[in-house]
mmCIF file of C-alpha atoms in Angstrom:
data_model
loop_
_atom_site.group_PDB
_atom_site.id
_atom_site.type_symbol
_atom_site.label_atom_id
_atom_site.label_comp_id
_atom_site.label_asym_id
_atom_site.label_seq_id
_atom_site.Cartn_x
_atom_site.Cartn_y
_atom_site.Cartn_z
ATOM 1 C CA MET A 160 -58.117 -6.598 53.555
ATOM 2 C CA ALA A 161 -59.028 -8.594 56.638
ATOM 3 C CA ILE A 162 -60.303 -5.523 58.448
ATOM 4 C CA LEU A 163 -62.042 -4.129 55.357
ATOM 5 C CA PHE A 164 -63.852 -7.376 54.479
ATOM 6 C CA THR A 165 -64.872 -8.156 58.046
ATOM 7 C CA LEU A 166 -65.977 -4.593 58.731
ATOM 8 C CA GLY A 167 -67.856 -4.611 55.421
ATOM 9 C CA VAL A 168 -69.842 -7.690 56.443
ATOM 10 C CA TYR A 169 -70.660 -6.055 59.750
ATOM 11 C CA VAL A 170 -71.657 -2.668 58.311
ATOM 12 C CA VAL A 171 -73.531 -3.971 55.253
ATOM 13 C CA ALA A 172 -75.221 -7.098 56.562
ATOM 14 C CA LEU A 173 -75.148 -7.459 60.325
ATOM 15 C CA LYS A 174 -75.552 -4.041 61.934
ATOM 16 C CA PRO A 175 -78.392 -2.699 59.739
ATOM 17 C CA ASN A 176 -80.399 -5.868 60.311
ATOM 18 C CA HIS A 177 -79.486 -6.202 64.016
ATOM 19 C CA LEU A 178 -77.919 -9.612 63.392
ATOM 20 C CA SER A 179 -75.172 -11.374 65.294
ATOM 21 C CA TRP A 180 -72.007 -12.952 63.914
ATOM 22 C CA LYS A 181 -73.808 -16.294 64.204
ATOM 23 C CA GLU A 182 -75.753 -15.299 61.080
ATOM 24 C CA VAL A 183 -72.565 -15.580 59.017
ATOM 25 C CA GLY A 184 -71.666 -18.910 60.579
ATOM 26 C CA LEU A 185 -69.388 -17.767 63.370
ATOM 27 C CA LYS A 186 -70.681 -20.336 65.834
ATOM 28 C CA ALA A 187 -69.944 -23.720 67.327
ATOM 29 C CA PHE A 188 -70.153 -26.783 65.137
ATOM 30 C CA PRO A 189 -71.170 -30.351 65.930
ATOM 31 C CA PRO A 190 -68.320 -32.467 67.344
ATOM 32 C CA ARG A 191 -68.876 -35.086 64.624
ATOM 33 C CA ALA A 192 -67.590 -32.475 62.133
ATOM 34 C CA TRP A 193 -64.026 -33.158 63.311
ATOM 35 C CA ILE A 194 -64.044 -36.312 61.182
ATOM 36 C CA SER A 195 -64.926 -34.224 58.121
ATOM 37 C CA ILE A 196 -62.323 -31.624 59.032
ATOM 38 C CA VAL A 197 -59.590 -34.258 59.042
ATOM 39 C CA TRP A 198 -60.557 -36.073 55.856
ATOM 40 C CA LEU A 199 -61.376 -32.876 53.921
ATOM 41 C CA THR A 200 -57.999 -31.414 54.877
ATOM 42 C CA LEU A 201 -56.313 -34.573 53.612
ATOM 43 C CA LEU A 202 -58.448 -34.518 50.461
ATOM 44 C CA LEU A 203 -57.488 -30.907 49.792
ATOM 45 C CA ILE A 204 -53.803 -31.757 50.228
ATOM 46 C CA ILE A 205 -54.075 -34.727 47.848
ATOM 47 C CA ILE A 206 -55.998 -32.713 45.228
ATOM 48 C CA SER A 207 -53.451 -29.912 45.497
ATOM 49 C CA ILE A 208 -50.554 -32.287 44.962
ATOM 50 C CA MET A 209 -52.330 -33.739 41.930
ATOM 51 C CA ALA A 210 -52.990 -30.240 40.556
ATOM 52 C CA VAL A 211 -49.342 -29.232 41.007
ATOM 53 C CA LEU A 212 -48.175 -32.431 39.286
ATOM 54 C CA ALA A 213 -50.632 -31.874 36.422
ATOM 55 C CA MET A 214 -49.425 -28.279 35.990
ATOM 56 C CA GLU A 215 -45.826 -29.485 35.887
ATOM 57 C CA LEU A 216 -46.684 -32.139 33.289
ATOM 58 C CA LEU A 217 -48.495 -29.543 31.178
ATOM 59 C CA GLY A 218 -45.551 -27.149 31.475
ATOM 60 C CA ILE A 219 -47.595 -24.503 33.282
ATOM 61 C CA GLY A 220 -45.169 -24.233 36.177
ATOM 62 C CA THR A 221 -45.843 -23.707 39.835
ATOM 63 C CA SER A 222 -43.785 -20.684 40.797
ATOM 64 C CA ASN A 223 -45.398 -17.414 41.830
ATOM 65 C CA LYS A 224 -44.292 -14.021 43.116
ATOM 66 C CA LYS A 225 -45.522 -14.602 46.680
ATOM 67 C CA THR A 226 -43.497 -17.791 47.022
ATOM 68 C CA GLU A 227 -40.458 -16.233 45.370
ATOM 69 C CA SER A 228 -40.682 -13.199 47.649
ATOM 70 C CA LEU A 229 -40.892 -15.360 50.764
ATOM 71 C CA GLN A 230 -37.991 -17.540 49.657
ATOM 72 C CA SER A 231 -35.732 -14.639 48.636
ATOM 73 C CA ARG A 232 -36.262 -12.791 51.928
ATOM 74 C CA LEU A 233 -36.590 -15.756 54.234
ATOM 75 C CA THR A 234 -35.996 -14.805 57.835
ATOM 76 C CA VAL A 235 -37.701 -16.135 60.942
ATOM 77 C CA MET A 236 -39.663 -12.884 61.215
ATOM 78 C CA ASN A 237 -40.811 -12.958 57.560
ATOM 79 C CA PHE A 238 -41.788 -16.595 57.879
ATOM 80 C CA MET A 239 -43.793 -15.895 61.050
ATOM 81 C CA ILE A 240 -45.579 -12.936 59.452
ATOM 82 C CA GLY A 241 -46.406 -15.032 56.381
ATOM 83 C CA PHE A 242 -47.463 -18.007 58.463
ATOM 84 C CA ILE A 243 -49.737 -16.007 60.780
ATOM 85 C CA SER A 244 -51.226 -14.131 57.841
ATOM 86 C CA ALA A 245 -51.828 -17.261 55.752
ATOM 87 C CA SER A 246 -52.859 -19.723 58.432
ATOM 88 C CA ILE A 247 -54.748 -17.546 60.929
ATOM 89 C CA VAL A 248 -55.762 -14.108 59.628
ATOM 90 C CA SER A 249 -56.752 -15.052 56.070
ATOM 91 C CA PRO A 250 -58.798 -18.143 56.976
ATOM 92 C CA VAL A 251 -60.802 -16.206 59.566
ATOM 93 C CA TYR A 252 -61.841 -13.287 57.400
ATOM 94 C CA GLU A 253 -62.054 -15.258 54.144
ATOM 95 C CA GLU A 254 -64.357 -17.881 55.635
ATOM 96 C CA ILE A 255 -66.590 -15.211 57.177
ATOM 97 C CA PHE A 256 -66.723 -13.284 53.890
ATOM 98 C CA TYR A 257 -66.728 -15.976 51.176
ATOM 99 C CA ARG A 258 -68.692 -18.728 52.915
ATOM 100 C CA GLY A 259 -70.594 -17.031 55.747
ATOM 101 C CA PHE A 260 -71.615 -13.961 53.746
ATOM 102 C CA LEU A 261 -71.334 -14.528 49.979
ATOM 103 C CA TYR A 262 -72.113 -18.247 49.830
ATOM 104 C CA ARG A 263 -74.999 -17.796 52.199
ATOM 105 C CA TRP A 264 -76.350 -14.883 50.161
ATOM 106 C CA PHE A 265 -76.032 -16.788 46.848
ATOM 107 C CA ARG A 266 -77.538 -19.883 48.515
ATOM 108 C CA ARG A 267 -81.020 -18.552 47.662
ATOM 109 C CA TRP A 268 -80.327 -19.814 44.109
ATOM 110 C CA GLY A 269 -79.354 -23.276 45.315
ATOM 111 C CA VAL A 270 -76.294 -25.015 46.683
ATOM 112 C CA LEU A 271 -74.543 -25.613 43.346
ATOM 113 C CA PRO A 272 -74.866 -22.040 41.980
ATOM 114 C CA ALA A 273 -73.860 -20.612 45.362
ATOM 115 C CA THR A 274 -70.845 -22.912 45.525
ATOM 116 C CA LEU A 275 -69.741 -22.096 41.977
ATOM 117 C CA ILE A 276 -70.186 -18.318 42.305
ATOM 118 C CA SER A 277 -68.527 -17.982 45.702
ATOM 119 C CA SER A 278 -65.690 -20.319 44.634
ATOM 120 C CA VAL A 279 -65.065 -18.289 41.466
ATOM 121 C CA LEU A 280 -64.986 -15.058 43.500
ATOM 122 C CA PHE A 281 -62.658 -16.690 46.042
ATOM 123 C CA THR A 282 -60.404 -17.796 43.186
ATOM 124 C CA LEU A 283 -60.360 -14.362 41.547
ATOM 125 C CA ALA A 284 -59.415 -12.774 44.867
ATOM 126 C CA HIS A 285 -56.212 -14.807 44.780
ATOM 127 C CA LEU A 286 -54.933 -13.303 41.537
ATOM 128 C CA PRO A 287 -52.137 -12.907 40.479
ATOM 129 C CA THR A 288 -51.012 -16.254 41.928
ATOM 130 C CA TYR A 289 -52.086 -18.033 38.746
ATOM 131 C CA ASN A 290 -50.537 -21.343 39.691
ATOM 132 C CA THR A 291 -52.862 -21.684 42.692
ATOM 133 C CA LEU A 292 -56.137 -20.767 40.976
ATOM 134 C CA LEU A 293 -57.307 -24.344 40.393
ATOM 135 C CA VAL A 294 -56.518 -25.253 43.992
ATOM 136 C CA ASN A 295 -58.292 -22.092 45.201
ATOM 137 C CA PHE A 296 -61.403 -22.989 43.211
ATOM 138 C CA ILE A 297 -61.440 -26.566 44.484
ATOM 139 C CA SER A 298 -60.818 -25.478 48.071
ATOM 140 C CA GLY A 299 -63.623 -22.924 47.721
ATOM 141 C CA GLY A 300 -65.974 -25.750 46.785
ATOM 142 C CA ILE A 301 -64.807 -27.970 49.628
ATOM 143 C CA LEU A 302 -65.134 -25.108 52.126
ATOM 144 C CA CYS A 303 -68.671 -24.327 50.886
ATOM 145 C CA TRP A 304 -69.571 -27.976 51.319
ATOM 146 C CA VAL A 305 -68.294 -28.090 54.910
ATOM 147 C CA TYR A 306 -70.169 -24.860 55.696
ATOM 148 C CA GLU A 307 -73.333 -26.306 54.157
ATOM 149 C CA LYS A 308 -73.016 -29.470 56.251
ATOM 150 C CA THR A 309 -72.118 -27.835 59.587
ATOM 151 C CA GLY A 310 -73.758 -24.391 59.424
ATOM 152 C CA SER A 311 -70.524 -22.978 60.815
ATOM 153 C CA VAL A 312 -67.544 -21.277 59.200
ATOM 154 C CA VAL A 313 -65.252 -22.523 61.971
ATOM 155 C CA PRO A 314 -64.548 -25.959 60.428
ATOM 156 C CA GLY A 315 -63.682 -24.174 57.175
ATOM 157 C CA MET A 316 -61.365 -21.853 59.084
ATOM 158 C CA ILE A 317 -59.585 -24.877 60.531
ATOM 159 C CA ILE A 318 -59.226 -26.663 57.172
ATOM 160 C CA HIS A 319 -58.197 -23.429 55.449
ATOM 161 C CA GLY A 320 -55.710 -22.567 58.186
ATOM 162 C CA VAL A 321 -54.078 -25.996 58.315
ATOM 163 C CA PHE A 322 -53.843 -26.163 54.528
ATOM 164 C CA ASN A 323 -52.363 -22.664 54.236
ATOM 165 C CA GLY A 324 -49.985 -23.343 57.127
ATOM 166 C CA ILE A 325 -48.669 -26.451 55.397
ATOM 167 C CA ALA A 326 -48.415 -24.597 52.075
ATOM 168 C CA ILE A 327 -46.478 -21.643 53.522
ATOM 169 C CA THR A 328 -44.147 -23.988 55.411
ATOM 170 C CA LEU A 329 -43.437 -26.044 52.282
ATOM 171 C CA ALA A 330 -42.922 -22.870 50.235
ATOM 172 C CA ALA A 331 -40.399 -21.598 52.754
ATOM 173 C CA LEU A 332 -38.555 -24.914 52.815
ATOM 174 C CA ALA A 333 -38.519 -25.405 49.028
#
């Protein structure tokens, strides 16, 4: 998926219009954004914990097939593959595609519609992990906001990567 989505952005949007990767936000960000990166990562963690607790209270449950698969076949190699995939590969291509390409394209209709549409699409892409859908939607909104404020997908990649890295580590240890 990473290759397909990234290549798709290049072939559909960048190459035909002779644009660089900077057009989809792959560029430096202001140093002051580090403050936002830290507090938004913490906010996402707190919201996720609250969502998990709410799902438990409502009897929805928090298990999913990805977590179960990782836990049932937990080896150092499987953990490393999952960790690299979740905390490096996925954040890079997902931020380029969902924020740098889709959000930016939907942005012509305003920040709120663009945020909602790209966050819904980001959420749907994470099916069938139903227990993470609320967190995916919220993180999509947070990542749109950080892209809107910095003009770069890199801070979103960092937040996304740290969050996913923590999540995969906790899933493996659970």
